[in-house]
Short mmCIF file of C-alpha atoms and ligand atoms in Angstrom, two decimals:
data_model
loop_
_atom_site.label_atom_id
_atom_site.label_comp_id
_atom_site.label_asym_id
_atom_site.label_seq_id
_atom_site.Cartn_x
_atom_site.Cartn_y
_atom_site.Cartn_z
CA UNK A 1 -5.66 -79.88 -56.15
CA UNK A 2 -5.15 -76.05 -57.24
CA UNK A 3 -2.67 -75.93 -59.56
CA UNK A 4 0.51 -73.79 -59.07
CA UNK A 5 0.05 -71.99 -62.17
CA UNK A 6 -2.76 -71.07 -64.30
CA UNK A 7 -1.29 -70.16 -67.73
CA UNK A 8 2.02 -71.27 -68.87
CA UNK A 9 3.79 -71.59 -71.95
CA UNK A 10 5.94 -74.77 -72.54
CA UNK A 11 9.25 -74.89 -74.63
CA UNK A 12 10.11 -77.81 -76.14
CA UNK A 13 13.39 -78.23 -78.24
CA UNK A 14 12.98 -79.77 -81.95
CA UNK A 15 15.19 -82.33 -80.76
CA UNK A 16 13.52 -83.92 -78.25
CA UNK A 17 10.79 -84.93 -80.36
CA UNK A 18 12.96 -87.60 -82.12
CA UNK A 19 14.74 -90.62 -80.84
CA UNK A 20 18.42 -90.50 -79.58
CA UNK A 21 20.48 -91.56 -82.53
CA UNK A 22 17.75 -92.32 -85.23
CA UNK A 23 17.65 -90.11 -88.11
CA UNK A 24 14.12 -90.12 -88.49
CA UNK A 25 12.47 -86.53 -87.12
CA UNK A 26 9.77 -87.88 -85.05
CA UNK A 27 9.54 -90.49 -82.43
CA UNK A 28 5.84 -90.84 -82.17
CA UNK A 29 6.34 -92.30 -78.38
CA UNK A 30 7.91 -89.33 -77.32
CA UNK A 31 5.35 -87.00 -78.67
CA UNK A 32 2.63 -89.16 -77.58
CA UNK A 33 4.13 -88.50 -73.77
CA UNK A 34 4.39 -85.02 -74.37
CA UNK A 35 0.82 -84.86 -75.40
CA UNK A 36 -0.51 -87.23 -72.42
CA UNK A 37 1.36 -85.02 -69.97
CA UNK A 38 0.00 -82.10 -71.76
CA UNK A 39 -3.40 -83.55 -71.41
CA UNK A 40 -2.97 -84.43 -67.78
CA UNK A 41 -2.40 -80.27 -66.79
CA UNK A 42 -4.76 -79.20 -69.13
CA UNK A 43 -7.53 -81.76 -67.02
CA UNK A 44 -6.72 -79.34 -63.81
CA UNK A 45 -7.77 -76.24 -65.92
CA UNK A 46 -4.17 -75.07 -66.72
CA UNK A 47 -3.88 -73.20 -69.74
CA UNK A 48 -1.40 -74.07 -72.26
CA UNK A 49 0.47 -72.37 -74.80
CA UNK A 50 3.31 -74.87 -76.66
CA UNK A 51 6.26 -73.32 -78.40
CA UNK A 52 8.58 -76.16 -80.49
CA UNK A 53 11.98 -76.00 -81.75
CA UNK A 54 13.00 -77.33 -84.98
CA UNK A 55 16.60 -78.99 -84.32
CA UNK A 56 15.18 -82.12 -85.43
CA UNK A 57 14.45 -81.38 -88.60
CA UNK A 58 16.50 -78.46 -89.32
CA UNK A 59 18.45 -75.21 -88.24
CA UNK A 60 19.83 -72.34 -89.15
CA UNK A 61 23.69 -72.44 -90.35
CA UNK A 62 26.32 -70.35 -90.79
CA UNK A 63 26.30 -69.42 -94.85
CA UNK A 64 30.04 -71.21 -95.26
CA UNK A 65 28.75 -74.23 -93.54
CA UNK A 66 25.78 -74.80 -95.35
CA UNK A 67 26.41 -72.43 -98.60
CA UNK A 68 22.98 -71.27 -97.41
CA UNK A 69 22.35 -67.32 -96.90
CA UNK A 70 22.22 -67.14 -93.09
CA UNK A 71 18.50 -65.22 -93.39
CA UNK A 72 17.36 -68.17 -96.17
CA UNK A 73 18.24 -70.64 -93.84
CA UNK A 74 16.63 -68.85 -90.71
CA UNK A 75 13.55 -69.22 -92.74
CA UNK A 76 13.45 -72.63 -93.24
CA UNK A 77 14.23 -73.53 -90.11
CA UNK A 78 10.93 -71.30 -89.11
CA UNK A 79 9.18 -73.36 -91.42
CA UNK A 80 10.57 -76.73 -89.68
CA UNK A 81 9.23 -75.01 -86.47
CA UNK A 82 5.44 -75.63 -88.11
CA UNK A 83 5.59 -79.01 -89.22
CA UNK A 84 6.60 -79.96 -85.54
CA UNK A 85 4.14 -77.78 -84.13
CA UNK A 86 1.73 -80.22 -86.30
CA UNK A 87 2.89 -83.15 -85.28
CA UNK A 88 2.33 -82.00 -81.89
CA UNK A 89 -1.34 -80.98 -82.72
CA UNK A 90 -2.31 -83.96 -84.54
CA UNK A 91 -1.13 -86.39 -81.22
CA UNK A 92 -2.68 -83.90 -78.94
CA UNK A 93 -6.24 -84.09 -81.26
CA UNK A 94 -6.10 -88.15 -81.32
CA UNK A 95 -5.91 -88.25 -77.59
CA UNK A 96 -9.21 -85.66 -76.93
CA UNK A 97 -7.53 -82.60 -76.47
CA UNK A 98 -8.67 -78.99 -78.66
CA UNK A 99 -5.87 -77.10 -80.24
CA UNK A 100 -5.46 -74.09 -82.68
CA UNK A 101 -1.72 -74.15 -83.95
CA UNK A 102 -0.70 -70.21 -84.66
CA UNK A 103 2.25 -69.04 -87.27
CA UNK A 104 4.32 -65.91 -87.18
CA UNK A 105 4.52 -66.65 -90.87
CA UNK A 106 1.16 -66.75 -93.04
CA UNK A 107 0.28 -70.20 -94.22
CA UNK A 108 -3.73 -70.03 -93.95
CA UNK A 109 -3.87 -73.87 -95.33
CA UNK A 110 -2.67 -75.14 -92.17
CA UNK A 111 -2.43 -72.43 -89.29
CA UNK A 112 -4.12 -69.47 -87.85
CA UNK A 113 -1.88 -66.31 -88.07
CA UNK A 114 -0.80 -65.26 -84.84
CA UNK A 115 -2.88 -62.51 -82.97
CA UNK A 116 -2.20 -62.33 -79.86
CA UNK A 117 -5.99 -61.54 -78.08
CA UNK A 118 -7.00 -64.79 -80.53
CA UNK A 119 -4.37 -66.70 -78.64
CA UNK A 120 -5.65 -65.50 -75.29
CA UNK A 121 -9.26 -66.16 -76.32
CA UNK A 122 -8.22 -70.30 -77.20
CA UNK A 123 -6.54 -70.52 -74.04
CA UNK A 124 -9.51 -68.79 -72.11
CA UNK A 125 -11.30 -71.65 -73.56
CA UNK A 126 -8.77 -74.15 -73.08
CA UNK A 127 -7.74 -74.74 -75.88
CA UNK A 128 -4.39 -75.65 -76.42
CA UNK A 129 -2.60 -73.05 -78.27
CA UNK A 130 1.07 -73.69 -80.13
CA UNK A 131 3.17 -71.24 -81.83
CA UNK A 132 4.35 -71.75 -84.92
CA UNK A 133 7.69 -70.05 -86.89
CA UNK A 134 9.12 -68.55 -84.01
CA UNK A 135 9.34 -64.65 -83.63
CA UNK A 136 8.69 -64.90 -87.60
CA UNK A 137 12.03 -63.14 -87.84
CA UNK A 138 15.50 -64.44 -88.96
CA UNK A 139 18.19 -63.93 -86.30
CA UNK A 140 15.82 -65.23 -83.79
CA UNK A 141 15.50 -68.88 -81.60
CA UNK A 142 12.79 -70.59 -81.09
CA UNK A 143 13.59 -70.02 -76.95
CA UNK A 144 12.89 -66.11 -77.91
CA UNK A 145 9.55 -66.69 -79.60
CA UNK A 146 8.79 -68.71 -77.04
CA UNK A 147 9.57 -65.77 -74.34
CA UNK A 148 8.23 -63.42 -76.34
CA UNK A 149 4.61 -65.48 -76.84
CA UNK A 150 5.10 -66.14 -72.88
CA UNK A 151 5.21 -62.34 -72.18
CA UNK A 152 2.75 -61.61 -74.86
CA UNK A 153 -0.14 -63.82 -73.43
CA UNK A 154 1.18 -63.09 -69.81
CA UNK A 155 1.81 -66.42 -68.99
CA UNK A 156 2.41 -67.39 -65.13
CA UNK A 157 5.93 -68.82 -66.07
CA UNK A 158 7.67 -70.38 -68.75
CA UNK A 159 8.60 -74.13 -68.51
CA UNK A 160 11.48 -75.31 -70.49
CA UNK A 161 11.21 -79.03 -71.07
CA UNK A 162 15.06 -80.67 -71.70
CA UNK A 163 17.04 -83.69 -71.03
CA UNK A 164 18.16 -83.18 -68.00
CA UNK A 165 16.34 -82.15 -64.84
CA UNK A 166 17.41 -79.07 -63.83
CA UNK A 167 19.94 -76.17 -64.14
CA UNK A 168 23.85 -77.85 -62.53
CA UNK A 169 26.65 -76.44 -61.66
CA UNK A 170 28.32 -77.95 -64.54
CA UNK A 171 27.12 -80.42 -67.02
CA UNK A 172 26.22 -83.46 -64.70
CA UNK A 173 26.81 -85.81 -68.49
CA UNK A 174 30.24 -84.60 -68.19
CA UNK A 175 31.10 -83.80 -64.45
CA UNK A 176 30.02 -86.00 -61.98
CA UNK A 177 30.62 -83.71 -58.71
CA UNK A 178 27.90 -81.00 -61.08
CA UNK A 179 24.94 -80.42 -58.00
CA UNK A 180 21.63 -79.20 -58.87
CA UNK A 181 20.43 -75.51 -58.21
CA UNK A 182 16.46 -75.60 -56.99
CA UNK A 183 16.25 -72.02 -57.30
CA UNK A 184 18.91 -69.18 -59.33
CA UNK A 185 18.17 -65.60 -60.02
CA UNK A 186 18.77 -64.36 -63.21
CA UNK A 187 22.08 -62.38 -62.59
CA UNK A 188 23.44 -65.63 -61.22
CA UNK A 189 22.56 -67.91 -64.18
CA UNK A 190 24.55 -64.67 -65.99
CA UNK A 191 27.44 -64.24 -63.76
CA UNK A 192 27.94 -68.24 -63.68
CA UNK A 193 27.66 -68.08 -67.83
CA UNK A 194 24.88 -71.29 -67.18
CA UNK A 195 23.36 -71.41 -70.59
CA UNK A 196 19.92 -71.67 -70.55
CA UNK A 197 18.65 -70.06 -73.26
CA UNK A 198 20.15 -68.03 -75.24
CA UNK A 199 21.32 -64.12 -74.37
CA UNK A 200 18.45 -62.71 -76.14
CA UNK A 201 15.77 -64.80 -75.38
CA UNK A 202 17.30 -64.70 -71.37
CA UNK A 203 17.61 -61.16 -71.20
CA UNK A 204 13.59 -60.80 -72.44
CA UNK A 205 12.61 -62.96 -69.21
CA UNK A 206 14.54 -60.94 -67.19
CA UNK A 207 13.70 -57.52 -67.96
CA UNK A 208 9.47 -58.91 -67.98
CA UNK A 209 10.64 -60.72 -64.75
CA UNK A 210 9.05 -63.78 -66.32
CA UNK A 211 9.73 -67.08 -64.24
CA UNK A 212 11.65 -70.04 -66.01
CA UNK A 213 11.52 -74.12 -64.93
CA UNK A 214 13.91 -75.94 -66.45
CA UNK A 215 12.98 -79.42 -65.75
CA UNK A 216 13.18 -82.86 -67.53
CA UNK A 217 10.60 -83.01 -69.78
CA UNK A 218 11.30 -86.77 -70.67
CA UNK A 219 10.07 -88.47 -67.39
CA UNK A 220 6.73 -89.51 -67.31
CA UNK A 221 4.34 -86.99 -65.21
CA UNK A 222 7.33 -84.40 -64.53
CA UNK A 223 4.99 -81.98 -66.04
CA UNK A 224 2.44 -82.29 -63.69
CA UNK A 225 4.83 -82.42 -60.98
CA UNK A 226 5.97 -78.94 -61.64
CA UNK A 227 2.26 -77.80 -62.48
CA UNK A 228 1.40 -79.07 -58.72
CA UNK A 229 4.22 -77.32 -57.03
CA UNK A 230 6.67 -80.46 -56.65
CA UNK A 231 10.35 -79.57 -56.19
CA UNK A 232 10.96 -80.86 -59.48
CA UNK A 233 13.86 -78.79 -62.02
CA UNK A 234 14.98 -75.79 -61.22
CA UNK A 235 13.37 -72.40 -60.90
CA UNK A 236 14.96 -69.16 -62.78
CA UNK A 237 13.75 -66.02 -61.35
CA UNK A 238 14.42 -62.40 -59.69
N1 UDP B 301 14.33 -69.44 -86.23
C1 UDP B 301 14.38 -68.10 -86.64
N2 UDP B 301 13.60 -67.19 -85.97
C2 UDP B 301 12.82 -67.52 -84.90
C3 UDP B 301 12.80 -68.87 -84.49
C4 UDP B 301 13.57 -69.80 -85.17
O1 UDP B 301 15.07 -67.76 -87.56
O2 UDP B 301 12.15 -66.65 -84.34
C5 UDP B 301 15.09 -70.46 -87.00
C6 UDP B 301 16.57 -70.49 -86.70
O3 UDP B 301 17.25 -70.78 -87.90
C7 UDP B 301 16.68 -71.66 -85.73
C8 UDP B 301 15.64 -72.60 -86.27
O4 UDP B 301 14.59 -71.76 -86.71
O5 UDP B 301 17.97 -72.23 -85.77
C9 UDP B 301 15.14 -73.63 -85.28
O6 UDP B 301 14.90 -73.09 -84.03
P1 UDP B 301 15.81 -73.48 -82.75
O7 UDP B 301 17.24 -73.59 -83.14
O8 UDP B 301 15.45 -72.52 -81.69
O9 UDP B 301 15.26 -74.93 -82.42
P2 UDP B 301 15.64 -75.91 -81.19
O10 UDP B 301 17.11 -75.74 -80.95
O11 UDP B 301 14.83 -75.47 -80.00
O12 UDP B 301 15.25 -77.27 -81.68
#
């Protein structure tokens, strides 16, 4: 089987690493399926690049919410974005597979700094590679570091790994009649306000015409579905 893509980069949100409704951060079955299906595209020679959220452990607020400075609270929210990306590494080690976790911000004890042509050279040996702390800039998501590594390392396509398994009409939790786009262009996903990423984050894909899957990360295999070219989420592209 050739895979569809060669080199991708896949977005995961902090929040799907923990258990609906439990307030503990990590749900070690759910990372321990992210890192099997990670495993099972990196055995067909797909490169892989992971970029992690931090929702589940903590996010950026609005300073009268939180009494935190907005910029203060950016960065630890960055920092939450690294002990995910660890989590991640250490499941991904236990079950076989290499790894190098990279950080926009300099911690030396527990991750590379980011250089890009490093990055490229652990994926040319396939190793996994994950991002850590974001763009390494307040202000920013995780969804644009994660476009902006995807650009950076020239990635085939970005894969964004949710709850749901695909980009609707509407929100099928809330509207049942909601149908499932297989393929939108970028205007589209604009003109329809569908909010996929955020604006920055979006507009970076579309002016690098890189490709977005939004697909449900959740089920079993779906990875390697989308890796093989199975109509499986929904493509975002020109
Ligand atoms: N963050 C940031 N700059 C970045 C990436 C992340 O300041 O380049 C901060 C920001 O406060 C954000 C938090 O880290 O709210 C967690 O990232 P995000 O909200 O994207 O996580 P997700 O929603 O994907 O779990």
């Amino acid at each position: 089987m050739l895979p569809r893509y060669k080199r991708i980069l896949l977005k995961l949100s902090g929040e799907s690493l923990k258990a609906e409704n439990s307030t503990e951060p990590f749900d070690p079955k759910i990372i321990e399926q992210y890192a099997n299906d990670i495993k099972s595209i990196t055995d067909l020679g797909v490169q892989v690049a992971v970029v992690i959220g931090a929702g589940n452990i903590y996010r950026g607020m609005n300073e009268a919410e939180s009494g935190i400075e907005r910029a203060h609270g950016d960065y630890m929210g960055m920092l939450a974005t690294v002990i995910n990306g660890m989590a991640m590494q250490a499941m991904l080690e236990k079950i076989g597979v290499y790894t190098r976790l990279q950080s926009a911000l300099q911690m030396d004890q527990v991750a590379e700094p980011y250089i890009r042509r490093r990055a490229i050279r652990h994926l040319e040996k396939n190793r996994v590679v994950i991002f850590g702390a974001g763009t390494g800039n307040p202000y920013f998501t995780t969804d644009t570091g994660g476009s902006l590594r995807a650009i950076e390392i020239k990635a085939d396509v970005i894969l964004k790994g949710t709850r749901v398994d695909g980009i609707y009409t509407a929100d099928p939790e809330k509207d049942p009649t909601a149908t499932k786009f297989e393929r939108i262009s970028y205007r589209e996903c604009v003109s329809k306000n569908l909010k996929i990423m955020d604006m920055t984050a979006f507009t970076l894909c579309e002016e690098n015409k890189m490709p977005i899957i939004v697909f449900d990360m959740n089920k079993p295999g779906n990875l390697r579905r989308v890796i093989e070219g199975l109509n499986v989420g929904t493509l975002v592209s020109e």
